mmCIF file of C-alpha atoms and ligand atoms in Angstrom:
data_model
loop_
_atom_site.group_PDB
_atom_site.id
_atom_site.type_symbol
_atom_site.label_atom_id
_atom_site.label_comp_id
_atom_site.label_asym_id
_atom_site.label_seq_id
_atom_site.Cartn_x
_atom_site.Cartn_y
_atom_site.Cartn_z
ATOM 1 C CA MET A 28 29.250 -33.168 11.372
ATOM 2 C CA PRO A 29 26.100 -31.334 10.159
ATOM 3 C CA ARG A 30 26.119 -30.258 6.512
ATOM 4 C CA SER A 31 26.256 -26.530 5.896
ATOM 5 C CA MET A 32 24.423 -24.339 3.421
ATOM 6 C CA ARG A 33 24.308 -20.720 2.371
ATOM 7 C CA ALA A 34 21.513 -18.438 3.554
ATOM 8 C CA LEU A 35 20.819 -14.769 2.902
ATOM 9 C CA VAL A 36 20.235 -13.289 6.340
ATOM 10 C CA ALA A 37 19.199 -9.833 7.589
ATOM 11 C CA GLY A 38 20.625 -9.100 11.036
ATOM 12 C CA GLU A 39 18.249 -6.233 11.779
ATOM 13 C CA VAL A 40 15.617 -3.981 10.226
ATOM 14 C CA GLY A 41 17.150 -1.666 7.650
ATOM 15 C CA GLU A 42 17.962 -0.990 4.026
ATOM 16 C CA PRO A 43 18.434 -4.388 2.291
ATOM 17 C CA ASP A 44 21.901 -3.350 1.019
ATOM 18 C CA ASP A 45 23.024 -2.609 4.572
ATOM 19 C CA VAL A 46 21.520 -5.529 6.458
ATOM 20 C CA LEU A 47 21.671 -8.548 4.114
ATOM 21 C CA ARG A 48 24.654 -10.919 4.459
ATOM 22 C CA LEU A 49 25.438 -14.380 3.078
ATOM 23 C CA GLU A 50 25.908 -16.742 6.012
ATOM 24 C CA SER A 51 26.789 -20.368 6.413
ATOM 25 C CA ARG A 52 24.183 -22.271 8.433
ATOM 26 C CA PRO A 53 23.600 -25.943 9.200
ATOM 27 C CA VAL A 54 21.187 -27.696 6.824
ATOM 28 C CA PRO A 55 17.958 -28.043 8.878
ATOM 29 C CA LEU A 56 16.337 -31.381 9.682
ATOM 30 C CA ALA A 57 12.782 -32.236 8.670
ATOM 31 C CA GLU A 58 10.578 -33.158 11.617
ATOM 32 C CA ALA A 59 7.317 -35.101 11.648
ATOM 33 C CA GLY A 60 4.960 -33.859 8.927
ATOM 34 C CA GLN A 61 7.734 -31.856 7.235
ATOM 35 C CA ALA A 62 9.990 -32.162 4.196
ATOM 36 C CA LEU A 63 13.525 -30.928 3.559
ATOM 37 C CA VAL A 64 13.546 -29.021 0.251
ATOM 38 C CA ARG A 65 16.638 -28.150 -1.752
ATOM 39 C CA VAL A 66 15.703 -24.755 -3.200
ATOM 40 C CA THR A 67 16.470 -24.071 -6.865
ATOM 41 C CA ALA A 68 14.858 -20.646 -7.424
ATOM 42 C CA THR A 69 13.069 -18.028 -5.332
ATOM 43 C CA PRO A 70 11.903 -14.527 -6.287
ATOM 44 C CA VAL A 71 12.748 -11.158 -4.759
ATOM 45 C CA HIS A 72 9.318 -9.570 -4.332
ATOM 46 C CA ALA A 73 8.868 -5.921 -3.369
ATOM 47 C CA SER A 74 7.054 -7.200 -0.277
ATOM 48 C CA ASP A 75 10.223 -9.084 0.800
ATOM 49 C CA LEU A 76 12.040 -5.751 0.786
ATOM 50 C CA HIS A 77 9.196 -4.057 2.708
ATOM 51 C CA VAL A 78 9.606 -6.723 5.427
ATOM 52 C CA LEU A 79 13.342 -5.998 5.739
ATOM 53 C CA ARG A 80 12.631 -2.269 5.988
ATOM 54 C CA GLY A 81 10.036 -2.869 8.720
ATOM 55 C CA ARG A 82 7.170 -1.535 6.580
ATOM 56 C CA TYR A 83 5.097 -4.652 5.928
ATOM 57 C CA GLY A 84 2.033 -6.101 7.628
ATOM 58 C CA PHE A 85 4.104 -8.486 9.789
ATOM 59 C CA SER A 86 7.612 -8.407 11.173
ATOM 60 C CA PRO A 87 9.767 -11.512 11.661
ATOM 61 C CA GLU A 88 12.221 -11.918 14.513
ATOM 62 C CA PHE A 89 15.689 -10.742 13.490
ATOM 63 C CA PRO A 90 18.110 -12.132 12.439
ATOM 64 C CA THR A 91 15.904 -13.575 9.734
ATOM 65 C CA VAL A 92 16.423 -15.468 6.482
ATOM 66 C CA GLY A 93 14.905 -13.178 3.837
ATOM 67 C CA GLY A 94 12.271 -14.040 1.217
ATOM 68 C CA TYR A 95 8.851 -14.613 2.722
ATOM 69 C CA MET A 96 6.732 -15.693 -0.191
ATOM 70 C CA GLU A 97 7.595 -18.660 -2.413
ATOM 71 C CA CYS A 98 10.208 -20.871 -4.028
ATOM 72 C CA VAL A 99 10.642 -24.046 -6.071
ATOM 73 C CA GLY A 100 12.925 -26.944 -5.245
ATOM 74 C CA ARG A 101 13.228 -30.706 -4.873
ATOM 75 C CA ILE A 102 12.414 -32.785 -1.843
ATOM 76 C CA GLU A 103 15.597 -34.178 -0.408
ATOM 77 C CA ALA A 104 14.300 -35.838 2.772
ATOM 78 C CA LEU A 105 11.021 -36.465 4.548
ATOM 79 C CA GLY A 106 10.446 -36.193 8.293
ATOM 80 C CA PRO A 107 9.054 -39.178 10.215
ATOM 81 C CA GLY A 108 5.495 -39.990 9.148
ATOM 82 C CA THR A 109 5.344 -37.324 6.410
ATOM 83 C CA GLU A 110 2.869 -38.573 3.822
ATOM 84 C CA GLY A 111 1.733 -37.593 0.329
ATOM 85 C CA LEU A 112 5.166 -36.507 -0.958
ATOM 86 C CA ARG A 113 8.200 -38.413 -2.221
ATOM 87 C CA ILE A 114 11.927 -37.810 -2.206
ATOM 88 C CA GLY A 115 13.103 -36.246 -5.476
ATOM 89 C CA GLU A 116 9.701 -34.692 -6.209
ATOM 90 C CA ARG A 117 9.738 -31.127 -7.507
ATOM 91 C CA VAL A 118 7.593 -28.849 -5.372
ATOM 92 C CA VAL A 119 6.527 -25.248 -4.962
ATOM 93 C CA ASP A 120 6.725 -23.983 -1.405
ATOM 94 C CA ALA A 121 3.862 -21.569 -0.754
ATOM 95 C CA ALA A 122 5.770 -20.020 2.132
ATOM 96 C CA ILE A 123 3.494 -16.997 2.568
ATOM 97 C CA PRO A 124 3.256 -16.565 6.362
ATOM 98 C CA ALA A 125 -0.345 -16.725 7.561
ATOM 99 C CA VAL A 126 -1.394 -13.686 9.616
ATOM 100 C CA PRO A 127 -2.183 -14.198 12.428
ATOM 101 C CA GLY A 128 -0.062 -17.326 12.567
ATOM 102 C CA PRO A 129 3.303 -18.804 13.472
ATOM 103 C CA ARG A 130 6.497 -17.307 12.138
ATOM 104 C CA VAL A 131 8.210 -19.224 9.325
ATOM 105 C CA ASP A 132 11.725 -19.078 7.896
ATOM 106 C CA GLY A 133 12.304 -17.272 4.634
ATOM 107 C CA THR A 134 13.106 -18.932 1.315
ATOM 108 C CA TRP A 135 16.428 -17.217 0.481
ATOM 109 C CA GLN A 136 18.466 -20.255 1.540
ATOM 110 C CA GLU A 137 19.731 -23.420 -0.138
ATOM 111 C CA TYR A 138 17.642 -25.791 1.970
ATOM 112 C CA LEU A 139 14.524 -25.265 4.017
ATOM 113 C CA VAL A 140 12.089 -27.390 5.926
ATOM 114 C CA ALA A 141 8.407 -26.884 5.220
ATOM 115 C CA ASP A 142 5.209 -28.413 6.526
ATOM 116 C CA ALA A 143 4.011 -30.915 3.927
ATOM 117 C CA HIS A 144 0.637 -29.152 3.517
ATOM 118 C CA ARG A 145 2.245 -26.029 2.054
ATOM 119 C CA LEU A 146 4.184 -27.967 -0.643
ATOM 120 C CA LEU A 147 2.576 -28.310 -4.065
ATOM 121 C CA PRO A 148 4.044 -30.836 -6.542
ATOM 122 C CA VAL A 149 4.660 -29.275 -9.977
ATOM 123 C CA PRO A 150 5.292 -30.973 -13.336
ATOM 124 C CA ASP A 151 8.669 -30.670 -15.067
ATOM 125 C CA ARG A 152 7.066 -28.807 -17.974
ATOM 126 C CA LEU A 153 6.847 -25.715 -15.753
ATOM 127 C CA SER A 154 10.187 -23.914 -15.732
ATOM 128 C CA ASP A 155 11.817 -22.925 -12.444
ATOM 129 C CA SER A 156 10.925 -19.314 -13.265
ATOM 130 C CA GLU A 157 7.223 -20.158 -13.661
ATOM 131 C CA ALA A 158 7.080 -22.530 -10.709
ATOM 132 C CA CYS A 159 8.777 -20.217 -8.212
ATOM 133 C CA GLN A 160 6.273 -17.445 -9.042
ATOM 134 C CA LEU A 161 3.155 -19.620 -8.924
ATOM 135 C CA ALA A 162 1.962 -19.071 -5.385
ATOM 136 C CA VAL A 163 1.798 -15.293 -4.898
ATOM 137 C CA ASN A 164 0.788 -13.279 -7.954
ATOM 138 C CA PRO A 165 -1.296 -15.883 -9.869
ATOM 139 C CA LEU A 166 -3.048 -16.838 -6.630
ATOM 140 C CA THR A 167 -3.722 -13.167 -5.861
ATOM 141 C CA ALA A 168 -5.201 -12.672 -9.339
ATOM 142 C CA LEU A 169 -7.405 -15.757 -8.944
ATOM 143 C CA LEU A 170 -8.644 -14.806 -5.476
ATOM 144 C CA LEU A 171 -9.355 -11.183 -6.386
ATOM 145 C CA VAL A 172 -11.391 -12.067 -9.453
ATOM 146 C CA THR A 173 -13.195 -15.237 -8.392
ATOM 147 C CA ARG A 174 -13.442 -15.074 -4.577
ATOM 148 C CA GLU A 175 -13.095 -11.488 -3.337
ATOM 149 C CA LEU A 176 -15.174 -9.842 -6.088
ATOM 150 C CA ASP A 177 -16.827 -12.919 -7.598
ATOM 151 C CA VAL A 178 -16.904 -11.229 -11.018
ATOM 152 C CA GLN A 179 -19.366 -12.921 -13.366
ATOM 153 C CA PRO A 180 -19.008 -13.541 -17.117
ATOM 154 C CA GLY A 181 -20.032 -10.414 -19.027
ATOM 155 C CA GLU A 182 -19.475 -8.094 -16.024
ATOM 156 C CA TRP A 183 -16.976 -5.252 -16.155
ATOM 157 C CA LEU A 184 -13.896 -5.324 -13.932
ATOM 158 C CA LEU A 185 -11.876 -2.120 -13.609
ATOM 159 C CA GLN A 186 -8.245 -2.537 -12.530
ATOM 160 C CA THR A 187 -5.261 -0.219 -12.021
ATOM 161 C CA ALA A 188 -1.595 -1.011 -12.800
ATOM 162 C CA ALA A 189 -2.699 -3.454 -15.480
ATOM 163 C CA GLY A 190 0.966 -3.624 -16.563
ATOM 164 C CA SER A 191 2.055 -5.214 -13.277
ATOM 165 C CA THR A 192 2.449 -8.972 -13.019
ATOM 166 C CA VAL A 193 -0.813 -9.300 -11.081
ATOM 167 C CA GLY A 194 -2.529 -6.959 -13.549
ATOM 168 C CA ARG A 195 -1.451 -9.006 -16.574
ATOM 169 C CA LEU A 196 -2.602 -12.216 -14.895
ATOM 170 C CA VAL A 197 -5.985 -10.626 -14.127
ATOM 171 C CA VAL A 198 -6.347 -9.687 -17.814
ATOM 172 C CA GLN A 199 -5.637 -13.278 -18.900
ATOM 173 C CA LEU A 200 -7.861 -14.871 -16.272
ATOM 174 C CA ALA A 201 -10.727 -12.482 -16.999
ATOM 175 C CA GLY A 202 -10.460 -13.225 -20.731
ATOM 176 C CA HIS A 203 -10.646 -16.949 -19.962
ATOM 177 C CA LEU A 204 -13.728 -16.480 -17.767
ATOM 178 C CA GLY A 205 -15.563 -14.131 -20.156
ATOM 179 C CA ILE A 206 -15.184 -11.126 -17.852
ATOM 180 C CA ARG A 207 -14.708 -7.748 -19.546
ATOM 181 C CA THR A 208 -11.792 -5.672 -18.270
ATOM 182 C CA ILE A 209 -11.114 -1.943 -18.153
ATOM 183 C CA ASN A 210 -7.380 -1.683 -17.611
ATOM 184 C CA VAL A 211 -5.628 1.418 -16.330
ATOM 185 C CA VAL A 212 -1.962 1.909 -17.284
ATOM 186 C CA ARG A 213 0.359 4.847 -16.779
ATOM 187 C CA ARG A 214 2.470 4.474 -19.954
ATOM 188 C CA ARG A 215 1.309 4.806 -23.569
ATOM 189 C CA ASP A 216 3.635 1.930 -24.549
ATOM 190 C CA ALA A 217 1.665 -0.422 -22.303
ATOM 191 C CA VAL A 218 -1.671 0.143 -24.090
ATOM 192 C CA GLU A 219 -1.023 -2.228 -26.995
ATOM 193 C CA GLU A 220 0.682 -4.796 -24.719
ATOM 194 C CA ILE A 221 -2.435 -5.034 -22.554
ATOM 195 C CA ARG A 222 -4.740 -5.225 -25.579
ATOM 196 C CA ALA A 223 -2.560 -8.004 -27.021
ATOM 197 C CA LEU A 224 -3.005 -9.955 -23.782
ATOM 198 C CA GLY A 225 -6.783 -9.731 -24.227
ATOM 199 C CA GLY A 226 -7.642 -6.578 -22.261
ATOM 200 C CA ASP A 227 -10.969 -5.245 -23.573
ATOM 201 C CA GLU A 228 -10.432 -1.557 -22.822
ATOM 202 C CA VAL A 229 -7.271 0.273 -21.798
ATOM 203 C CA ILE A 230 -7.155 3.733 -20.208
ATOM 204 C CA CYS A 231 -3.785 5.468 -20.235
ATOM 205 C CA THR A 232 -3.625 8.055 -17.446
ATOM 206 C CA GLU A 233 -0.949 9.965 -19.368
ATOM 207 C CA ASP A 234 -3.632 10.998 -21.868
ATOM 208 C CA GLU A 235 -7.082 10.246 -20.497
ATOM 209 C CA ASP A 236 -9.363 11.022 -17.559
ATOM 210 C CA LEU A 237 -10.107 7.785 -15.722
ATOM 211 C CA VAL A 238 -13.585 8.651 -14.385
ATOM 212 C CA GLN A 239 -14.805 10.088 -17.686
ATOM 213 C CA ARG A 240 -13.495 7.141 -19.734
ATOM 214 C CA VAL A 241 -15.039 4.559 -17.383
ATOM 215 C CA ALA A 242 -18.405 6.323 -17.750
ATOM 216 C CA GLU A 243 -18.052 6.246 -21.545
ATOM 217 C CA ILE A 244 -17.159 2.540 -21.551
ATOM 218 C CA ALA A 245 -19.404 1.072 -18.836
ATOM 219 C CA GLY A 246 -22.197 3.669 -18.821
ATOM 220 C CA PRO A 247 -22.711 6.842 -16.753
ATOM 221 C CA ALA A 248 -23.371 4.944 -13.509
ATOM 222 C CA GLY A 249 -19.852 3.445 -13.554
ATOM 223 C CA VAL A 250 -18.609 -0.072 -12.757
ATOM 224 C CA ARG A 251 -19.686 -2.329 -9.900
ATOM 225 C CA LYS A 252 -16.344 -4.090 -9.372
ATOM 226 C CA ALA A 253 -12.751 -2.848 -9.285
ATOM 227 C CA THR A 254 -9.295 -3.676 -7.963
ATOM 228 C CA ASP A 255 -6.605 -1.131 -7.136
ATOM 229 C CA CYS A 256 -2.919 -1.583 -6.310
ATOM 230 C CA VAL A 257 -1.811 2.027 -6.824
ATOM 231 C CA ALA A 258 -3.713 3.918 -4.038
ATOM 232 C CA GLY A 259 -3.348 7.703 -3.575
ATOM 233 C CA GLN A 260 -5.196 9.947 -6.040
ATOM 234 C CA LEU A 261 -5.599 7.129 -8.594
ATOM 235 C CA GLY A 262 -7.287 4.971 -5.953
ATOM 236 C CA ALA A 263 -9.628 7.898 -5.235
ATOM 237 C CA GLN A 264 -10.525 8.136 -8.935
ATOM 238 C CA VAL A 265 -11.334 4.425 -8.971
ATOM 239 C CA SER A 266 -13.749 4.937 -6.071
ATOM 240 C CA GLN A 267 -15.375 7.809 -8.024
ATOM 241 C CA ALA A 268 -15.765 5.540 -11.073
ATOM 242 C CA LEU A 269 -17.756 2.996 -9.037
ATOM 243 C CA ALA A 270 -21.493 2.630 -9.519
ATOM 244 C CA PRO A 271 -23.755 2.926 -6.436
ATOM 245 C CA GLY A 272 -23.245 -0.219 -4.369
ATOM 246 C CA GLY A 273 -19.962 -0.843 -6.210
ATOM 247 C CA GLU A 274 -16.863 -2.223 -4.549
ATOM 248 C CA VAL A 275 -13.124 -1.689 -4.950
ATOM 249 C CA VAL A 276 -10.617 -4.066 -3.393
ATOM 250 C CA VAL A 277 -7.303 -2.366 -2.613
ATOM 251 C CA TYR A 278 -4.308 -4.720 -2.539
ATOM 252 C CA GLY A 279 -1.218 -2.550 -3.154
ATOM 253 C CA ALA A 280 0.111 1.003 -2.953
ATOM 254 C CA LEU A 281 2.398 1.320 -5.957
ATOM 255 C CA SER A 282 2.140 5.124 -5.992
ATOM 256 C CA THR A 283 4.531 5.100 -3.028
ATOM 257 C CA HIS A 284 6.035 1.684 -3.385
ATOM 258 C CA ARG A 285 8.515 2.143 -0.547
ATOM 259 C CA GLN A 286 5.592 3.440 1.503
ATOM 260 C CA THR A 287 7.428 6.615 2.430
ATOM 261 C CA ASP A 288 4.908 9.203 1.170
ATOM 262 C CA PRO A 289 1.945 9.401 3.573
ATOM 263 C CA ALA A 290 -0.209 11.343 1.062
ATOM 264 C CA ALA A 291 0.219 8.668 -1.607
ATOM 265 C CA LEU A 292 -0.547 5.968 0.976
ATOM 266 C CA THR A 293 -3.903 7.632 1.633
ATOM 267 C CA ILE A 294 -6.957 7.110 -0.576
ATOM 268 C CA PRO A 295 -9.222 10.150 -0.190
ATOM 269 C CA VAL A 296 -12.794 8.896 -0.505
ATOM 270 C CA SER A 297 -15.936 11.019 -0.312
ATOM 271 C CA ALA A 298 -18.027 10.134 2.738
ATOM 272 C CA ARG A 299 -21.112 11.078 0.679
ATOM 273 C CA SER A 300 -20.343 8.310 -1.818
ATOM 274 C CA LEU A 301 -19.877 5.800 1.016
ATOM 275 C CA ILE A 302 -23.140 6.849 2.685
ATOM 276 C CA TYR A 303 -25.578 7.766 -0.069
ATOM 277 C CA GLU A 304 -24.185 5.513 -2.792
ATOM 278 C CA THR A 305 -23.138 2.737 -0.367
ATOM 279 C CA LYS A 306 -19.849 2.246 -2.182
ATOM 280 C CA VAL A 307 -17.343 -0.082 -0.531
ATOM 281 C CA VAL A 308 -13.567 0.361 -0.352
ATOM 282 C CA ARG A 309 -11.839 -2.571 1.326
ATOM 283 C CA GLY A 310 -8.497 -4.335 1.422
ATOM 284 C CA PHE A 311 -7.083 -7.716 0.469
ATOM 285 C CA TRP A 312 -3.880 -9.254 1.787
ATOM 286 C CA LEU A 313 -2.808 -12.762 0.844
ATOM 287 C CA ASN A 314 -1.232 -13.372 4.256
ATOM 288 C CA ARG A 315 -4.531 -12.679 5.998
ATOM 289 C CA TRP A 316 -6.327 -14.916 3.482
ATOM 290 C CA PHE A 317 -3.869 -17.722 4.366
ATOM 291 C CA GLY A 318 -4.630 -17.065 8.046
ATOM 292 C CA ALA A 319 -8.397 -17.369 7.509
ATOM 293 C CA ALA A 320 -8.702 -20.082 4.824
ATOM 294 C CA SER A 321 -8.912 -23.780 5.707
ATOM 295 C CA PRO A 322 -6.010 -26.005 4.529
ATOM 296 C CA ALA A 323 -8.455 -27.579 2.012
ATOM 297 C CA ASP A 324 -9.362 -24.145 0.573
ATOM 298 C CA VAL A 325 -5.685 -23.246 0.279
ATOM 299 C CA LEU A 326 -4.900 -26.507 -1.498
ATOM 300 C CA ASP A 327 -7.903 -26.103 -3.841
ATOM 301 C CA ALA A 328 -6.876 -22.584 -4.802
ATOM 302 C CA LEU A 329 -3.216 -23.556 -5.341
ATOM 303 C CA CYS A 330 -4.234 -26.561 -7.476
ATOM 304 C CA GLU A 331 -6.544 -24.297 -9.515
ATOM 305 C CA VAL A 332 -3.698 -21.857 -10.133
ATOM 306 C CA ARG A 333 -1.343 -24.695 -11.083
ATOM 307 C CA SER A 334 -3.837 -25.998 -13.684
ATOM 308 C CA LEU A 335 -4.374 -22.520 -15.118
ATOM 309 C CA VAL A 336 -0.605 -22.123 -15.580
ATOM 310 C CA VAL A 337 0.039 -25.679 -16.808
ATOM 311 C CA ASN A 338 -2.817 -25.363 -19.326
ATOM 312 C CA GLY A 339 -1.466 -22.072 -20.652
ATOM 313 C CA VAL A 340 -4.399 -19.911 -19.503
ATOM 314 C CA LEU A 341 -2.057 -17.857 -17.333
ATOM 315 C CA THR A 342 1.430 -16.975 -18.520
ATOM 316 C CA ILE A 343 3.835 -15.967 -15.794
ATOM 317 C CA PRO A 344 6.385 -13.456 -17.113
ATOM 318 C CA GLU A 345 9.922 -14.917 -17.289
ATOM 319 C CA GLY A 346 12.003 -13.875 -14.279
ATOM 320 C CA ARG A 347 15.612 -12.661 -14.410
ATOM 321 C CA PRO A 348 17.978 -15.107 -12.650
ATOM 322 C CA PHE A 349 20.733 -13.933 -10.284
ATOM 323 C CA PRO A 350 23.074 -16.412 -8.556
ATOM 324 C CA LEU A 351 22.636 -16.109 -4.780
ATOM 325 C CA GLU A 352 26.000 -14.384 -4.270
ATOM 326 C CA ARG A 353 24.788 -11.567 -6.585
ATOM 327 C CA PHE A 354 21.883 -10.776 -4.268
ATOM 328 C CA ALA A 355 22.734 -7.039 -4.104
ATOM 329 C CA GLU A 356 22.213 -6.773 -7.892
ATOM 330 C CA ALA A 357 18.927 -8.677 -7.595
ATOM 331 C CA VAL A 358 17.704 -6.231 -4.933
ATOM 332 C CA SER A 359 18.613 -3.156 -6.947
ATOM 333 C CA PHE A 360 17.069 -4.721 -10.086
ATOM 334 C CA ALA A 361 13.826 -5.290 -8.112
ATOM 335 C CA GLU A 362 13.631 -1.559 -7.469
ATOM 336 C CA ALA A 363 14.867 -0.222 -10.810
ATOM 337 C CA PRO A 364 12.237 1.784 -12.717
ATOM 338 C CA ALA A 365 10.504 -0.249 -15.468
ATOM 339 C CA HIS A 366 12.641 -3.338 -14.683
ATOM 340 C CA GLY A 367 10.084 -5.537 -16.431
ATOM 341 C CA ALA A 368 11.095 -8.949 -15.046
ATOM 342 C CA LYS A 369 10.992 -10.315 -11.505
ATOM 343 C CA PRO A 370 14.490 -10.953 -10.104
ATOM 344 C CA LEU A 371 14.963 -14.597 -9.080
ATOM 345 C CA LEU A 372 17.689 -15.856 -6.761
ATOM 346 C CA VAL A 373 18.941 -19.130 -8.240
ATOM 347 C CA PHE A 374 21.065 -21.777 -6.599
ATOM 348 C CA ASP A 375 23.983 -23.458 -8.274
ATOM 349 C CA VAL A 376 22.746 -26.982 -7.728
ATOM 350 C CA GLY A 377 25.352 -29.447 -8.935
ATOM 351 C CA ARG A 378 28.402 -27.398 -8.012
ATOM 352 C CA PRO A 379 30.452 -28.925 -5.162
ATOM 353 C CA GLU A 380 29.309 -27.340 -1.902
ATOM 354 C CA ASP A 381 32.914 -26.459 -0.893
ATOM 355 C CA ASP A 382 33.312 -24.319 -4.031
ATOM 356 C CA ARG A 383 30.503 -21.929 -3.308
ATOM 357 C CA GLN A 384 31.115 -18.402 -2.078
ATOM 358 C CA VAL A 385 29.750 -17.429 1.325
HETATM 359 N N1 NAP B 295 -2.190 -7.666 -1.083
HETATM 360 C C1 NAP B 295 -1.601 -8.774 -1.518
HETATM 361 O O1 NAP B 295 -1.766 -9.868 -0.958
HETATM 362 C C2 NAP B 295 -0.722 -8.707 -2.711
HETATM 363 C C3 NAP B 295 -0.321 -9.876 -3.381
HETATM 364 C C4 NAP B 295 0.463 -9.760 -4.548
HETATM 365 C C5 NAP B 295 0.863 -8.492 -4.973
HETATM 366 N N2 NAP B 295 0.486 -7.390 -4.261
HETATM 367 C C6 NAP B 295 0.845 -6.016 -4.676
HETATM 368 O O2 NAP B 295 0.401 -5.867 -5.995
HETATM 369 C C7 NAP B 295 1.195 -4.889 -6.632
HETATM 370 C C8 NAP B 295 1.681 -5.463 -7.949
HETATM 371 O O3 NAP B 295 2.609 -6.508 -7.668
HETATM 372 P P1 NAP B 295 3.448 -7.158 -8.841
HETATM 373 O O4 NAP B 295 4.379 -8.154 -8.279
HETATM 374 O O5 NAP B 295 2.484 -7.553 -9.899
HETATM 375 O O6 NAP B 295 4.262 -5.895 -9.313
HETATM 376 P P2 NAP B 295 5.302 -5.799 -10.512
HETATM 377 O O7 NAP B 295 5.186 -6.926 -11.439
HETATM 378 O O8 NAP B 295 6.616 -5.437 -9.919
HETATM 379 O O9 NAP B 295 4.695 -4.567 -11.317
HETATM 380 C C9 NAP B 295 4.920 -3.257 -11.010
HETATM 381 C C10 NAP B 295 4.412 -2.502 -12.245
HETATM 382 O O10 NAP B 295 3.276 -1.751 -11.898
HETATM 383 C C11 NAP B 295 3.257 -0.561 -12.639
HETATM 384 N N3 NAP B 295 3.253 0.571 -11.730
HETATM 385 C C12 NAP B 295 4.146 0.886 -10.785
HETATM 386 N N4 NAP B 295 3.815 2.032 -10.169
HETATM 387 C C13 NAP B 295 2.703 2.448 -10.755
HETATM 388 C C14 NAP B 295 1.891 3.585 -10.574
HETATM 389 N N5 NAP B 295 2.187 4.508 -9.668
HETATM 390 N N6 NAP B 295 0.807 3.702 -11.338
HETATM 391 C C15 NAP B 295 0.515 2.768 -12.255
HETATM 392 N N7 NAP B 295 1.263 1.679 -12.489
HETATM 393 C C16 NAP B 295 2.332 1.528 -11.732
HETATM 394 C C17 NAP B 295 4.524 -0.532 -13.460
HETATM 395 O O11 NAP B 295 4.207 -0.991 -14.755
HETATM 396 P P3 NAP B 295 4.639 -0.096 -15.997
HETATM 397 O O12 NAP B 295 6.119 0.050 -15.895
HETATM 398 O O13 NAP B 295 4.144 -0.930 -17.141
HETATM 399 O O14 NAP B 295 3.929 1.214 -15.870
HETATM 400 C C18 NAP B 295 5.421 -1.510 -12.746
HETATM 401 O O15 NAP B 295 6.351 -2.144 -13.593
HETATM 402 C C19 NAP B 295 2.314 -4.533 -5.645
HETATM 403 O O16 NAP B 295 1.942 -3.380 -4.945
HETATM 404 C C20 NAP B 295 2.336 -5.731 -4.729
HETATM 405 O O17 NAP B 295 2.892 -5.405 -3.464
HETATM 406 C C21 NAP B 295 -0.298 -7.473 -3.156
#
């Protein structure tokens, strides 16, 4: 008889509270080139909730196992001919679906099968919380700074939502690389936190005018490189703060995080500044990067991120664990104002399988 496992499944598009159910499913079998991973921890990212609500950049077939980004676990079995991994090894699954690309199962389940090339071995000195958050936000920070904008030592980088996980990682990475950061936060309390992390300049939009402060810090022409994950009017101010020929990479829309306010999802940009000052406003999406990058580039970038975390250059904020059966609390925690930590679904490895609640 096939073994069974618990999986958190959405039957249709809708509010996560309405559509998510714990189900019992057979443990999948690893095929050639794949590994069976017993998951120990997996985050609830805002993007996972956007997918369930039908507001993300791709839509899976429903019913779908939720959690489309990343997890950590141990390899329990290898498919025929799978090389480079061993049973018992602890691995991160960079499950981010490539776009365009084939559909993959989500990570909110006790076991999953993954192609060997998306599994990254991680040392035991990384906690489950660090390891299960390695692939999305630290990788995004690395790619934005070193690939998308190629910011050089001594250059200014302007970023919004510096208090977010990605923002804090950008501050740390920039400090390590000798890049000077201008960090925009919305709360006064965050100013000292960002300075303590190594942020060079912090602009608090509660008290200060972004465009004016950038001109004071970087000079009247503005900055050449910026990232924005807030969009709306703040995104527009970032484009105004750019120097001629400057570039802002937009990668999030936190000003309407559920993406329900069309005005906040829009970034009003002056056509004059695009034409006469040749400013550039463009997007970045990790899923599309996965779709375009070669497997060797993906592996290089993931290994680089792993070293930065293992060597203490990047500190991933500690997540807040929720046992799988308390998924509804994890979802509401993910959306609570100023929740601070990333909710992590954790699996009660070691408890007899018959005892677990479905
Ligand atoms: N495009 C991609 O491939 C990609 C990849 C990774 C992440 N992202 C996006 O990047 C963004 C950050 O992700 P994350 O996981 O780092 O988020 P997070 O850790 O959940 O951080 C959210 C924080 O951002 C700040 N914030 C929220 N709304 C804001 C607003 N309107 N103005 C200024 N600050 C605001 C808040 O910090 P305070 O409470 O301190 O104010 C909030 O706690 C999200 O939009 C996410 O979807 C995109």
